């Protein structure tokens, strides 16, 4: 009779064999996640594929939230090896990973990005405050001491100094890290500085969160999916519209679109790097440590991404619009990648 220990050992052995068989079936790194990090990861992947004997990684733009959900589904070659994110991983996502056996994750911060509100160069340039943006895009706003459905249809109704144009803003869906960061850096910040909502935060924090986190659903705010290039094309076709996306897409399409000023600061490389532009955030990717050594080239890809030649002050990613980390921070994450330092929140 086979002992229970023998059965467990046999099952474990079968698991190792299955993993090995799957590894033979996949010899390419699989990456998912943020549409903002996607163009940077793509350039790194192309350079990595050309300069090494490894295959060029396959990268899918799923949005930060969608990527982390896929990444945390489990260990095994049917699951992604790396996920890109334009916000930091949440505690709940680390817990989801752990519950599915993804126990060791390495966090790599790659640089900074600004979130812009851009429009066609054929249209007027916008000079906005975060409060004005909130009043244009929130589903409910305070009027005469109570919350009402957003009544504004034109920017000029919010402030006479703004263009007399219909409010139409193309933005990312809830699965996007850009959406998460925009809500935090613009909508929440503005709500905290409006007296009625400041009081609401004290009396009913749950309702306060609902108010700043809920975008209009009456056609004034339009979810345009995870494809930021598509938003750029739509802005060209409709000069009255504004679009929300990362600075790199503005930088790459500067001949067609212009970034709005936010609280007196234009979204430029310099102003995002020094923190003057208020709507900026950090960019990350996360590595599934259990896949290193199973899928060929993961650590070498991470080394390329964190290298001076890619992510340094004069690295090739700056040509694509990445705002680089200070050199000491870049070295810190280069070391984390080399040592597979386990993330601890």
mmCIF file of C-alpha atoms in Angstrom, residues 82-322:
data_model
loop_
_atom_site.group_PDB
_atom_site.id
_atom_site.type_symbol
_atom_site.label_atom_id
_atom_site.label_comp_id
_atom_site.label_asym_id
_atom_site.label_seq_id
_atom_site.Cartn_x
_atom_site.Cartn_y
_atom_site.Cartn_z
ATOM 1 C CA UNK A 82 5.627 40.353 -15.384
ATOM 2 C CA UNK A 83 2.918 42.996 -15.091
ATOM 3 C CA UNK A 84 3.329 46.710 -15.779
ATOM 4 C CA UNK A 85 1.509 49.239 -13.599
ATOM 5 C CA UNK A 86 1.073 53.005 -13.600
ATOM 6 C CA UNK A 87 0.272 52.903 -9.881
ATOM 7 C CA UNK A 88 1.690 50.940 -6.965
ATOM 8 C CA UNK A 89 0.277 47.485 -6.286
ATOM 9 C CA UNK A 90 -2.476 47.508 -3.635
ATOM 10 C CA UNK A 91 -2.399 45.479 -0.409
ATOM 11 C CA UNK A 92 -5.528 43.634 -1.606
ATOM 12 C CA UNK A 93 -3.703 42.643 -4.815
ATOM 13 C CA UNK A 94 -0.687 41.333 -2.876
ATOM 14 C CA UNK A 95 -3.148 39.292 -0.793
ATOM 15 C CA UNK A 96 -4.847 37.974 -3.964
ATOM 16 C CA UNK A 97 -1.439 36.939 -5.321
ATOM 17 C CA UNK A 98 -0.550 35.169 -2.066
ATOM 18 C CA UNK A 99 -3.897 33.324 -1.988
ATOM 19 C CA UNK A 100 -3.084 31.923 -5.443
ATOM 20 C CA UNK A 101 0.460 30.849 -4.558
ATOM 21 C CA UNK A 102 2.243 33.940 -5.941
ATOM 22 C CA UNK A 103 4.193 34.435 -2.730
ATOM 23 C CA UNK A 104 7.289 36.308 -3.919
ATOM 24 C CA UNK A 105 7.084 39.434 -6.073
ATOM 25 C CA UNK A 106 9.815 41.913 -6.927
ATOM 26 C CA UNK A 107 8.775 45.545 -7.349
ATOM 27 C CA UNK A 108 10.619 47.726 -9.863
ATOM 28 C CA UNK A 109 9.969 51.458 -10.088
ATOM 29 C CA UNK A 110 11.081 52.659 -13.533
ATOM 30 C CA UNK A 111 10.413 56.402 -13.546
ATOM 31 C CA UNK A 112 7.732 59.065 -13.480
ATOM 32 C CA UNK A 113 4.920 60.134 -15.754
ATOM 33 C CA UNK A 114 2.488 63.041 -15.881
ATOM 34 C CA UNK A 115 -1.210 62.656 -16.577
ATOM 35 C CA UNK A 116 -2.296 65.242 -19.118
ATOM 36 C CA UNK A 117 -5.534 66.712 -20.391
ATOM 37 C CA UNK A 118 -4.733 67.354 -24.021
ATOM 38 C CA UNK A 119 -6.608 68.605 -27.052
ATOM 39 C CA UNK A 120 -6.011 69.259 -30.718
ATOM 40 C CA UNK A 121 -3.603 72.042 -31.656
ATOM 41 C CA UNK A 122 -6.407 73.325 -33.898
ATOM 42 C CA UNK A 123 -8.385 74.280 -30.762
ATOM 43 C CA UNK A 124 -7.878 76.779 -27.927
ATOM 44 C CA UNK A 125 -5.350 75.944 -25.238
ATOM 45 C CA UNK A 126 -6.918 75.219 -21.823
ATOM 46 C CA UNK A 127 -5.642 76.651 -18.536
ATOM 47 C CA UNK A 128 -7.345 74.656 -15.797
ATOM 48 C CA UNK A 129 -7.403 74.106 -12.055
ATOM 49 C CA UNK A 130 -8.128 70.755 -10.463
ATOM 50 C CA UNK A 131 -11.358 72.164 -9.032
ATOM 51 C CA UNK A 132 -12.532 73.151 -12.526
ATOM 52 C CA UNK A 133 -11.712 69.671 -13.821
ATOM 53 C CA UNK A 134 -13.660 68.119 -10.940
ATOM 54 C CA UNK A 135 -16.678 70.350 -11.632
ATOM 55 C CA UNK A 136 -16.563 69.338 -15.294
ATOM 56 C CA UNK A 137 -16.257 65.578 -14.762
ATOM 57 C CA UNK A 138 -17.823 64.550 -11.434
ATOM 58 C CA UNK A 139 -21.157 62.737 -11.645
ATOM 59 C CA UNK A 140 -22.496 64.796 -8.733
ATOM 60 C CA UNK A 141 -21.388 68.240 -7.570
ATOM 61 C CA UNK A 142 -22.493 70.499 -4.696
ATOM 62 C CA UNK A 143 -24.908 73.310 -5.650
ATOM 63 C CA UNK A 144 -26.618 75.534 -3.045
ATOM 64 C CA UNK A 145 -25.728 73.235 -0.178
ATOM 65 C CA UNK A 146 -26.742 69.902 -1.701
ATOM 66 C CA UNK A 147 -25.416 67.318 -4.135
ATOM 67 C CA UNK A 148 -27.024 67.373 -7.574
ATOM 68 C CA UNK A 149 -26.452 65.675 -10.926
ATOM 69 C CA UNK A 150 -23.722 67.627 -12.734
ATOM 70 C CA UNK A 151 -25.541 70.434 -14.606
ATOM 71 C CA UNK A 152 -22.597 71.797 -16.599
ATOM 72 C CA UNK A 153 -22.594 71.249 -20.352
ATOM 73 C CA UNK A 154 -19.936 73.840 -21.333
ATOM 74 C CA UNK A 155 -16.565 74.755 -19.846
ATOM 75 C CA UNK A 156 -17.549 78.447 -19.796
ATOM 76 C CA UNK A 157 -20.413 77.655 -17.393
ATOM 77 C CA UNK A 158 -17.835 76.562 -14.819
ATOM 78 C CA UNK A 159 -15.704 79.674 -15.303
ATOM 79 C CA UNK A 160 -16.150 82.455 -17.842
ATOM 80 C CA UNK A 161 -12.407 82.464 -18.477
ATOM 81 C CA UNK A 162 -12.656 78.958 -19.968
ATOM 82 C CA UNK A 163 -13.518 78.307 -23.640
ATOM 83 C CA UNK A 164 -17.194 78.406 -24.614
ATOM 84 C CA UNK A 165 -16.979 74.786 -25.743
ATOM 85 C CA UNK A 166 -18.996 71.681 -24.855
ATOM 86 C CA UNK A 167 -17.530 69.459 -22.148
ATOM 87 C CA UNK A 168 -16.346 66.270 -23.847
ATOM 88 C CA UNK A 169 -13.503 64.356 -22.251
ATOM 89 C CA UNK A 170 -12.173 60.993 -23.431
ATOM 90 C CA UNK A 171 -10.617 59.041 -20.611
ATOM 91 C CA UNK A 172 -9.452 55.643 -19.414
ATOM 92 C CA UNK A 173 -11.710 52.933 -17.932
ATOM 93 C CA UNK A 174 -11.733 51.864 -14.246
ATOM 94 C CA UNK A 175 -9.226 49.048 -14.951
ATOM 95 C CA UNK A 176 -6.588 51.641 -15.856
ATOM 96 C CA UNK A 177 -3.858 52.845 -13.503
ATOM 97 C CA UNK A 178 -4.128 56.211 -15.254
ATOM 98 C CA UNK A 179 -7.781 56.393 -14.138
ATOM 99 C CA UNK A 180 -6.821 55.464 -10.552
ATOM 100 C CA UNK A 181 -4.088 58.090 -10.444
ATOM 101 C CA UNK A 182 -6.287 60.749 -12.089
ATOM 102 C CA UNK A 183 -9.036 60.162 -9.525
ATOM 103 C CA UNK A 184 -6.540 60.431 -6.658
ATOM 104 C CA UNK A 185 -4.459 63.362 -7.918
ATOM 105 C CA UNK A 186 -7.239 65.457 -9.454
ATOM 106 C CA UNK A 187 -10.717 64.451 -8.307
ATOM 107 C CA UNK A 188 -9.951 63.610 -4.654
ATOM 108 C CA UNK A 189 -7.582 66.565 -4.252
ATOM 109 C CA UNK A 190 -10.193 68.974 -5.643
ATOM 110 C CA UNK A 191 -12.995 67.520 -3.511
ATOM 111 C CA UNK A 192 -10.909 67.987 -0.362
ATOM 112 C CA UNK A 193 -10.663 71.701 -1.172
ATOM 113 C CA UNK A 194 -14.391 72.327 -1.772
ATOM 114 C CA UNK A 195 -15.970 73.355 1.561
ATOM 115 C CA UNK A 196 -19.180 71.282 1.218
ATOM 116 C CA UNK A 197 -17.250 68.130 0.293
ATOM 117 C CA UNK A 198 -14.595 68.776 2.936
ATOM 118 C CA UNK A 199 -17.413 68.657 5.537
ATOM 119 C CA UNK A 200 -18.887 65.557 3.857
ATOM 120 C CA UNK A 201 -15.546 63.776 4.252
ATOM 121 C CA UNK A 202 -15.786 64.301 8.028
ATOM 122 C CA UNK A 203 -19.438 63.269 8.319
ATOM 123 C CA UNK A 204 -19.666 60.470 5.739
ATOM 124 C CA UNK A 205 -16.313 59.345 4.322
ATOM 125 C CA UNK A 206 -17.946 56.564 2.283
ATOM 126 C CA UNK A 207 -20.222 59.023 0.453
ATOM 127 C CA UNK A 208 -17.285 61.418 0.000
ATOM 128 C CA UNK A 209 -15.294 58.651 -1.713
ATOM 129 C CA UNK A 210 -18.272 57.826 -3.929
ATOM 130 C CA UNK A 211 -18.608 61.492 -4.982
ATOM 131 C CA UNK A 212 -14.971 62.085 -5.941
ATOM 132 C CA UNK A 213 -14.617 58.626 -7.509
ATOM 133 C CA UNK A 214 -17.717 58.699 -9.756
ATOM 134 C CA UNK A 215 -17.328 60.161 -13.235
ATOM 135 C CA UNK A 216 -20.216 61.469 -15.308
ATOM 136 C CA UNK A 217 -22.291 58.969 -17.285
ATOM 137 C CA UNK A 218 -24.214 61.443 -19.450
ATOM 138 C CA UNK A 219 -21.823 61.462 -22.414
ATOM 139 C CA UNK A 220 -19.611 64.302 -21.173
ATOM 140 C CA UNK A 221 -16.984 61.853 -19.929
ATOM 141 C CA UNK A 222 -16.414 59.010 -22.386
ATOM 142 C CA UNK A 223 -14.499 55.847 -21.476
ATOM 143 C CA UNK A 224 -12.218 55.319 -24.463
ATOM 144 C CA UNK A 225 -10.611 52.003 -23.510
ATOM 145 C CA UNK A 226 -6.958 51.177 -22.840
ATOM 146 C CA UNK A 227 -5.656 52.316 -26.247
ATOM 147 C CA UNK A 228 -4.180 55.788 -25.700
ATOM 148 C CA UNK A 229 -3.224 56.057 -29.380
ATOM 149 C CA UNK A 230 -6.924 55.782 -30.205
ATOM 150 C CA UNK A 231 -7.680 58.749 -27.918
ATOM 151 C CA UNK A 232 -5.039 60.795 -29.767
ATOM 152 C CA UNK A 233 -6.704 59.936 -33.104
ATOM 153 C CA UNK A 234 -10.119 60.951 -31.764
ATOM 154 C CA UNK A 235 -8.754 64.311 -30.568
ATOM 155 C CA UNK A 236 -7.475 64.994 -34.069
ATOM 156 C CA UNK A 237 -10.900 64.198 -35.478
ATOM 157 C CA UNK A 238 -12.775 66.255 -32.868
ATOM 158 C CA UNK A 239 -10.988 69.494 -31.874
ATOM 159 C CA UNK A 240 -13.694 70.248 -29.258
ATOM 160 C CA UNK A 241 -12.736 67.212 -27.154
ATOM 161 C CA UNK A 242 -10.067 66.739 -24.478
ATOM 162 C CA UNK A 243 -8.316 63.462 -23.689
ATOM 163 C CA UNK A 244 -6.737 62.064 -20.516
ATOM 164 C CA UNK A 245 -3.529 60.001 -20.886
ATOM 165 C CA UNK A 246 0.121 59.800 -19.940
ATOM 166 C CA UNK A 247 2.713 62.453 -20.814
ATOM 167 C CA UNK A 248 4.604 60.089 -23.128
ATOM 168 C CA UNK A 249 1.656 60.073 -25.574
ATOM 169 C CA UNK A 250 1.611 63.875 -25.566
ATOM 170 C CA UNK A 251 5.362 63.910 -26.100
ATOM 171 C CA UNK A 252 5.154 61.482 -29.029
ATOM 172 C CA UNK A 253 2.280 63.431 -30.666
ATOM 173 C CA UNK A 254 3.371 66.999 -29.932
ATOM 174 C CA UNK A 255 2.851 67.950 -33.581
ATOM 175 C CA UNK A 256 -0.896 67.230 -33.285
ATOM 176 C CA UNK A 257 -1.976 67.826 -29.692
ATOM 177 C CA UNK A 258 -1.247 70.200 -26.804
ATOM 178 C CA UNK A 259 -1.331 69.628 -23.050
ATOM 179 C CA UNK A 260 -3.501 71.830 -20.860
ATOM 180 C CA UNK A 261 -1.923 73.953 -18.140
ATOM 181 C CA UNK A 262 -2.935 72.723 -14.666
ATOM 182 C CA UNK A 263 -2.667 75.249 -11.841
ATOM 183 C CA UNK A 264 -0.185 77.359 -13.768
ATOM 184 C CA UNK A 265 2.119 74.535 -14.838
ATOM 185 C CA UNK A 266 2.417 73.029 -18.311
ATOM 186 C CA UNK A 267 3.009 69.265 -18.552
ATOM 187 C CA UNK A 268 6.673 69.309 -19.575
ATOM 188 C CA UNK A 269 9.516 66.869 -18.942
ATOM 189 C CA UNK A 270 11.180 69.353 -16.547
ATOM 190 C CA UNK A 271 8.045 70.261 -14.572
ATOM 191 C CA UNK A 272 7.063 66.619 -14.076
ATOM 192 C CA UNK A 273 10.627 65.712 -13.030
ATOM 193 C CA UNK A 274 10.812 68.458 -10.385
ATOM 194 C CA UNK A 275 7.251 67.933 -9.123
ATOM 195 C CA UNK A 276 5.915 71.357 -10.181
ATOM 196 C CA UNK A 277 3.285 69.832 -12.472
ATOM 197 C CA UNK A 278 0.688 68.568 -9.967
ATOM 198 C CA UNK A 279 -0.727 65.565 -11.849
ATOM 199 C CA UNK A 280 2.234 63.176 -11.892
ATOM 200 C CA UNK A 281 2.831 59.616 -10.642
ATOM 201 C CA UNK A 282 5.382 56.796 -10.460
ATOM 202 C CA UNK A 283 5.518 53.892 -12.924
ATOM 203 C CA UNK A 284 6.240 50.280 -11.941
ATOM 204 C CA UNK A 285 6.463 46.706 -13.058
ATOM 205 C CA UNK A 286 6.220 43.546 -10.948
ATOM 206 C CA UNK A 287 8.136 40.303 -11.442
ATOM 207 C CA UNK A 288 6.869 36.828 -10.470
ATOM 208 C CA UNK A 289 9.991 35.438 -8.813
ATOM 209 C CA UNK A 290 8.835 31.807 -9.111
ATOM 210 C CA UNK A 291 9.026 32.114 -12.918
ATOM 211 C CA UNK A 292 12.680 33.214 -12.929
ATOM 212 C CA UNK A 293 14.759 30.281 -14.119
ATOM 213 C CA UNK A 294 11.688 28.594 -15.602
ATOM 214 C CA UNK A 295 10.926 31.106 -18.372
ATOM 215 C CA UNK A 296 14.207 32.049 -20.088
ATOM 216 C CA UNK A 297 15.508 35.614 -19.880
ATOM 217 C CA UNK A 298 13.338 37.231 -17.195
ATOM 218 C CA UNK A 299 16.202 38.503 -15.045
ATOM 219 C CA UNK A 300 18.131 39.629 -18.134
ATOM 220 C CA UNK A 301 15.074 41.595 -19.352
ATOM 221 C CA UNK A 302 14.753 43.256 -15.923
ATOM 222 C CA UNK A 303 18.474 44.125 -16.044
ATOM 223 C CA UNK A 304 17.986 45.781 -19.453
ATOM 224 C CA UNK A 305 14.958 47.799 -18.254
ATOM 225 C CA UNK A 306 16.734 49.071 -15.118
ATOM 226 C CA UNK A 307 20.086 49.761 -16.803
ATOM 227 C CA UNK A 308 21.667 53.195 -17.199
ATOM 228 C CA UNK A 309 21.417 52.938 -20.980
ATOM 229 C CA UNK A 310 17.635 52.393 -20.803
ATOM 230 C CA UNK A 311 16.310 54.116 -17.669
ATOM 231 C CA UNK A 312 19.182 56.464 -16.815
ATOM 232 C CA UNK A 313 19.163 60.259 -17.100
ATOM 233 C CA UNK A 314 20.272 60.038 -20.742
ATOM 234 C CA UNK A 315 18.761 56.610 -21.391
ATOM 235 C CA UNK A 316 16.901 55.666 -24.548
ATOM 236 C CA UNK A 317 13.558 55.622 -22.680
ATOM 237 C CA UNK A 318 13.786 59.384 -22.099
ATOM 238 C CA UNK A 319 13.456 59.771 -25.883
ATOM 239 C CA UNK A 320 10.069 58.052 -25.521
ATOM 240 C CA UNK A 321 8.913 60.425 -22.774
ATOM 241 C CA UNK A 322 9.898 58.574 -19.596
#
